Amino acid sequence: MATLVWLILLIPLAGVVANLALAKVLPKRTAGWLATAAVGVSFALAVVLFMQARGALKEHAFVTDPLYTWVLIDTLYVPIQLLVDQLSLLMVLVVTGVGFLIHVYSNGYMAHDEGIRRYFVYLNLFVFSMLLLVLGANYVLLFTGWELVGLCSYLLISFWYTDPKNAAAGRKAFIVNRIGDFGFALGVFLIWTTFGSLVYTDVFEAAGTATPATLTLITLLLFVGATGKSAQLPLYVWLPDAMAGPTPVSALIHAATMVTAGVYMIARSHALYAAAPTTPLVVATIGALTAIFAASIAITQLDIKKVLAYSTVSQLGYMFLAVGVGAYVSAIFHLFTHAFFKALLFLGSGSVIHSMEHAAHETGEHIDPQDMRHMGGLLKRMPQTGWTFLIGAAALAGLPLTSGFFSKDEILAQTFFGGHTLLYIVGAVTAFLTAFYSFRQFFMVFTGEPRSKAAEHAHESPAVMTVPLMVLAVFALGAGLVFGLPLENGAIHHWLEPVFHDVLEHHEGGNPMFLLVISSVIALAGAGLAYAIYVLRAADPEALVARFAPLYRLSYNKFYVDELYGALFVRPFFALAAFLAFVVDKLVIDGAVNGVATILRLGSIVLRRLQMGYARAYALTMALGVLILVAYFLSGGF
């Protein structure tokens, strides 16, 4: 089993090395399939490991022998060691499985891009980094993977770096994540000073020995890192801009894997969070506020990827709401289902954009291929993309029997029965908004009449792009039925029970079926409202925009948060940097250095006139010196 674990981790890294080493030998298109094969083999080995580990993990988690000792300073011991339990193995299956499908899709989407080899090197490196994050057996390895996925995110978001917009988006993601990571690093330092170890088993066993204040501070610092990596208030602003990168990147990094790292970290550290008296409520509150805030922005966006970006922020808020109320299994269940339907939606949007770009090029039409106002009627022209996109939208909206329905309902139920009524109401309102913007997007893109020449001439994407959509659609539709039933006691609950046995959530009183009905009504109502407005045209969308113009502008302009951050932080920082560069550095520091040089240069000009080589000048100088000394003596100088 140990060999399999190491192979799963290292094969994607081997794909990186192979593509770099064979760059001058392999054709560019071959580089993509080599990278895809590496992730595919890793996924196949993960399935084999899952089959082998099902029985063994019922007793205890499996920890590999240390590959070597990374750090040994006094009592600080950090081994290179991997942990396999139900949680990490589930994450490995998601990362490699969804990652493999996205690699396959990318071979079609990026087929004509000049930087395809570089793209797949970054993609393989990301998969390796994410696997290190979820398999590491201590906080140092987790933090190493955490930082590497941040680096890969920067490289992939700014992949088309010659475009200033893309380069700026990459920098924004990198800087905002560094803010969160600073808090995360402080939390890791405090774990070491409190428990004397950074190995999970040591830290969690000793969690009860720390004071409540210390545990609160540790968990809050770790949560600061999670708000950056998983795009929660107030550090969510990087993720919508990250849509500047290639669409498969959005699917892999910003929907299915990287942004869930914060949820995974808190679930992994549940022993610390469960013992902290204040932090869980903070986490739940931030999660609920993020969910409704991002959903209220998504309802007015016109860029097909921006809708999904804010949807991701909102759904991550649901996951943090879940871990905050102690529903760790429900959080991981929603993470699991979200990986499928959100990857499906992003790849579906990529298929639409790909087709619109080609059609616009063929017709000579100059339009934004991501603007939904230029689409319409694409279901007839792109049936495979359209029907799979509908399944993804239904799962995101939480329509009955879809995967999102089961996982989202569990979160709302656990919140309600945990006594968090206000948070439940926020979650329920968010569910309505989610259903509305999900189907608003589908109806604008795929129904009605084409609203541009490009939409009229759009055609289905190649099989290399549509087959992954179909596979993801199967999981987006059926994962809840297969893994979530019976309610609160399905296969995924039994699988994760050994990890969270000490903090398992339970319903106390009430009838979960009653909440299930409420969730169904909310989802159907949101979808029905979108249908009434955008299909039946019961109300003119433009008239509604005019009627609620102030609210619409607030939502469409993302509540001016970027402008607020620009005024409070970005512009003052640039002003300070300009002052330091042009005043302190140029005038003071450079001025001092250059001033010394100028004084010496002028002094040398004066002094060299005393060294002319004429004997009479030297005699005159000596005579003047003697006269000065005589005058000094006569004046009583001594």
Short mmCIF file of C-alpha atoms in Angstrom, two decimals, residues 42 67 71 97 125 129 139 156 177 191 269 276 286 316-317 348 364 391 433 450 481 538:
data_model
loop_
_atom_site.label_atom_id
_atom_site.label_comp_id
_atom_site.label_asym_id
_atom_site.label_seq_id
_atom_site.Cartn_x
_atom_site.Cartn_y
_atom_site.Cartn_z
CA SER A 42 -2.39 8.25 -10.85
CA LEU A 67 10.80 8.78 3.33
CA VAL A 71 13.70 18.93 9.57
CA GLY A 97 -10.45 11.73 -11.23
CA LEU A 125 2.57 20.35 -11.22
CA SER A 129 0.91 19.93 -5.33
CA TYR A 139 1.26 20.67 8.83
CA LEU A 156 -2.13 29.25 -14.80
CA ASN A 177 -3.41 34.49 -1.14
CA ILE A 191 0.76 24.94 16.89
CA SER A 269 -8.07 19.96 11.93
CA ALA A 276 -12.12 26.04 20.31
CA ILE A 286 -18.38 34.09 7.53
CA LEU A 316 -17.68 27.41 -0.72
CA GLY A 317 -19.57 29.54 1.77
CA GLY A 348 -19.54 23.40 -20.47
CA GLY A 364 -16.08 38.16 -38.97
CA ILE A 391 -27.72 18.75 -15.57
CA LEU A 433 -30.81 32.86 -5.43
CA PRO A 450 -29.69 33.45 -31.35
CA LEU A 481 -28.49 9.03 -5.01
CA ALA A 538 -43.75 37.24 -17.96
#
